[in-house]
Amino acid sequence: MIHIVLFEPEIPQNTGNIMRTCVATGAKLHLIEPLGFSLDEKHLRRAAMDYYEHISYKTYQTYADFIAENKPQALYFFTRYGKKNHTEMDYAANEDIYFMFGKESKGIPKEILADNVDMCMRIPMNDKVRSLNLSNCAAILVYEALRQRGFEGLSLEEPENFKGKDWLLK
């Protein structure tokens, strides 16, 4: 299973978008407090749309609580300070993989990153921006992991639920 871990997220719309990505891909969301919003906040639910009821998530009071409960064997840290390209990692090597993202304003604390330098990665970009939007980064990484795993659990063959599978042909 793919797990997305948000360390002290601040913007409800980003978390809501990530919730939607989790539902679409079968990923589980882990939220490390404090959160910069309430989980029942209308902006969070608006971004997650009508998928909110399908999201699998858990909250933790601290990073240490998250580690103690999950004991992740493959925990990847997304940071602009990472020296590895996100596509260099082998996401198919472990059944459960965890992608951790930091708060929008400050990222993941240096103390956590320094203890996990070999697992720090980044998405390549030019020097005109320091980072991409958090929810975009989560989607990029989840889909790269799924691509490496042959998009397990996902299908192009499922009928389109809203307009019908032959909508383009009509």
GROMACS .gro file of C-alpha atoms in nm:
model
  170
    1MET     CA    1   0.000   0.000   0.000
    2ILE     CA    2   0.107   0.356  -0.061
    3HIS     CA    3   0.087   0.595   0.234
    4ILE     CA    4   0.101   0.974   0.225
    5VAL     CA    5   0.222   1.136   0.546
    6LEU     CA    6   0.162   1.507   0.603
    7PHE     CA    7   0.371   1.662   0.878
    8GLU     CA    8   0.174   1.949   1.033
    9PRO     CA    9  -0.016   2.053   0.718
   10GLU     CA   10  -0.136   2.413   0.720
   11ILE     CA   11  -0.363   2.460   0.418
   12PRO     CA   12  -0.695   2.272   0.415
   13GLN     CA   13  -0.731   2.287   0.037
   14ASN     CA   14  -0.400   2.102  -0.010
   15THR     CA   15  -0.501   1.831   0.236
   16GLY     CA   16  -0.843   1.804   0.071
   17ASN     CA   17  -0.683   1.760  -0.271
   18ILE     CA   18  -0.448   1.498  -0.130
   19MET     CA   19  -0.748   1.318   0.021
   20ARG     CA   20  -0.903   1.305  -0.325
   21THR     CA   21  -0.578   1.162  -0.468
   22CYS     CA   22  -0.577   0.900  -0.190
   23VAL     CA   23  -0.930   0.790  -0.275
   24ALA     CA   24  -0.847   0.774  -0.649
   25THR     CA   25  -0.539   0.561  -0.591
   26GLY     CA   26  -0.624   0.357  -0.283
   27ALA     CA   27  -0.355   0.529  -0.076
   28LYS     CA   28  -0.385   0.590   0.298
   29LEU     CA   29  -0.334   0.936   0.450
   30HIS     CA   30  -0.151   1.000   0.779
   31LEU     CA   31  -0.176   1.344   0.941
   32ILE     CA   32   0.075   1.451   1.207
   33GLU     CA   33  -0.053   1.727   1.433
   34PRO     CA   34  -0.082   2.011   1.488
   35LEU     CA   35  -0.298   2.073   1.184
   36GLY     CA   36  -0.348   2.427   1.060
   37PHE     CA   37  -0.721   2.364   1.023
   38SER     CA   38  -1.007   2.155   1.151
   39LEU     CA   39  -1.083   1.827   0.976
   40ASP     CA   40  -1.446   1.929   0.952
   41GLU     CA   41  -1.359   2.263   0.793
   42LYS     CA   42  -1.567   2.341   0.485
   43HIS     CA   43  -1.261   2.418   0.267
   44LEU     CA   44  -1.116   2.076   0.341
   45ARG     CA   45  -1.440   1.900   0.250
   46ARG     CA   46  -1.483   2.118  -0.059
   47ALA     CA   47  -1.138   2.023  -0.191
   48ALA     CA   48  -1.199   1.654  -0.113
   49MET     CA   49  -1.539   1.691  -0.281
   50ASP     CA   50  -1.783   1.406  -0.240
   51TYR     CA   51  -1.495   1.161  -0.185
   52TYR     CA   52  -1.445   1.262   0.179
   53GLU     CA   53  -1.650   0.969   0.306
   54HIS     CA   54  -1.420   0.724   0.124
   55ILE     CA   55  -1.087   0.852   0.256
   56SER     CA   56  -0.877   0.628   0.477
   57TYR     CA   57  -0.682   0.847   0.718
   58LYS     CA   58  -0.540   0.860   1.068
   59THR     CA   59  -0.409   1.144   1.282
   60TYR     CA   60  -0.114   1.135   1.523
   61GLN     CA   61  -0.016   1.379   1.795
   62THR     CA   62   0.357   1.363   1.710
   63TYR     CA   63   0.605   1.230   1.455
   64ALA     CA   64   0.728   0.985   1.721
   65ASP     CA   65   0.372   0.852   1.759
   66PHE     CA   66   0.348   0.800   1.384
   67ILE     CA   67   0.679   0.610   1.375
   68ALA     CA   68   0.593   0.398   1.681
   69GLU     CA   69   0.256   0.295   1.544
   70ASN     CA   70   0.355   0.228   1.181
   71LYS     CA   71   0.723   0.127   1.202
   72PRO     CA   72   0.766   0.212   0.832
   73GLN     CA   73   1.038   0.015   0.652
   74ALA     CA   74   1.030   0.240   0.344
   75LEU     CA   75   0.979   0.604   0.443
   76TYR     CA   76   1.070   0.861   0.178
   77PHE     CA   77   1.103   1.229   0.265
   78PHE     CA   78   1.014   1.490   0.007
   79THR     CA   79   1.224   1.803   0.046
   80ARG     CA   80   1.383   2.068  -0.172
   81TYR     CA   81   1.709   1.970   0.000
   82GLY     CA   82   1.695   1.612  -0.129
   83LYS     CA   83   1.982   1.506  -0.353
   84LYS     CA   84   1.797   1.226  -0.531
   85ASN     CA   85   1.547   1.256  -0.812
   86HIS     CA   86   1.210   1.108  -0.711
   87THR     CA   87   1.229   0.865  -1.006
   88GLU     CA   88   1.558   0.713  -0.881
   89MET     CA   89   1.385   0.534  -0.594
   90ASP     CA   90   1.257   0.178  -0.630
   91TYR     CA   91   0.901   0.196  -0.501
   92ALA     CA   92   0.823  -0.161  -0.601
   93ALA     CA   93   1.078  -0.307  -0.358
   94ASN     CA   94   0.850  -0.275  -0.052
   95GLU     CA   95   0.485  -0.361  -0.015
   96ASP     CA   96   0.419  -0.059   0.206
   97ILE     CA   97   0.581   0.271   0.115
   98TYR     CA   98   0.539   0.603   0.292
   99PHE     CA   99   0.587   0.948   0.137
  100MET     CA  100   0.632   1.223   0.393
  101PHE     CA  101   0.571   1.590   0.315
  102GLY     CA  102   0.628   1.882   0.549
  103LYS     CA  103   0.417   2.182   0.634
  104GLU     CA  104   0.371   2.424   0.347
  105SER     CA  105   0.562   2.711   0.511
  106LYS     CA  106   0.867   2.529   0.652
  107GLY     CA  107   0.879   2.173   0.522
  108ILE     CA  108   0.996   1.877   0.728
  109PRO     CA  109   1.212   1.972   1.029
  110LYS     CA  110   1.589   1.953   0.972
  111GLU     CA  111   1.630   1.710   1.263
  112ILE     CA  112   1.410   1.454   1.089
  113LEU     CA  113   1.572   1.505   0.748
  114ALA     CA  114   1.928   1.487   0.885
  115ASP     CA  115   1.856   1.143   1.032
  116ASN     CA  116   1.722   1.021   0.695
  117VAL     CA  117   1.944   1.183   0.429
  118ASP     CA  118   1.953   0.871   0.208
  119MET     CA  119   1.573   0.871   0.187
  120CYS     CA  120   1.538   1.241   0.098
  121MET     CA  121   1.429   1.319  -0.256
  122ARG     CA  122   1.300   1.599  -0.469
  123ILE     CA  123   1.112   1.656  -0.792
  124PRO     CA  124   1.339   1.829  -1.045
  125MET     CA  125   1.245   2.185  -1.140
  126ASN     CA  126   1.417   2.499  -1.258
  127ASP     CA  127   1.551   2.773  -1.033
  128LYS     CA  128   1.256   3.011  -1.076
  129VAL     CA  129   1.056   2.851  -0.792
  130ARG     CA  130   1.162   2.690  -0.465
  131SER     CA  131   0.885   2.431  -0.462
  132LEU     CA  132   0.572   2.298  -0.627
  133ASN     CA  133   0.230   2.292  -0.463
  134LEU     CA  134   0.209   2.025  -0.192
  135SER     CA  135  -0.089   1.843  -0.338
  136ASN     CA  136   0.072   1.838  -0.685
  137CYS     CA  137   0.388   1.686  -0.538
  138ALA     CA  138   0.191   1.417  -0.358
  139ALA     CA  139   0.010   1.324  -0.680
  140ILE     CA  140   0.335   1.312  -0.879
  141LEU     CA  141   0.496   1.077  -0.628
  142VAL     CA  142   0.196   0.851  -0.583
  143TYR     CA  143   0.157   0.806  -0.956
  144GLU     CA  144   0.530   0.743  -1.004
  145ALA     CA  145   0.511   0.468  -0.742
  146LEU     CA  146   0.201   0.326  -0.908
  147ARG     CA  147   0.370   0.339  -1.250
  148GLN     CA  148   0.664   0.141  -1.112
  149ARG     CA  149   0.416  -0.113  -0.973
  150GLY     CA  150   0.226  -0.146  -1.302
  151PHE     CA  151  -0.062   0.069  -1.171
  152GLU     CA  152  -0.171  -0.216  -0.943
  153GLY     CA  153  -0.528  -0.180  -0.828
  154LEU     CA  154  -0.608   0.077  -1.097
  155SER     CA  155  -0.771   0.017  -1.432
  156LEU     CA  156  -0.853   0.199  -1.753
  157GLU     CA  157  -1.118  -0.063  -1.818
  158GLU     CA  158  -1.359   0.050  -1.549
  159PRO     CA  159  -1.665   0.222  -1.690
  160GLU     CA  160  -1.682   0.597  -1.655
  161ASN     CA  161  -1.930   0.649  -1.374
  162PHE     CA  162  -2.081   0.981  -1.470
  163LYS     CA  163  -2.114   1.012  -1.849
  164GLY     CA  164  -2.079   0.647  -1.950
  165LYS     CA  165  -1.786   0.456  -2.095
  166ASP     CA  166  -1.874   0.539  -2.459
  167TRP     CA  167  -1.921   0.914  -2.407
  168LEU     CA  168  -1.632   1.005  -2.642
  169LEU     CA  169  -1.773   0.786  -2.917
  170LYS     CA  170  -2.121   0.943  -2.918
   0.00000   0.00000   0.00000
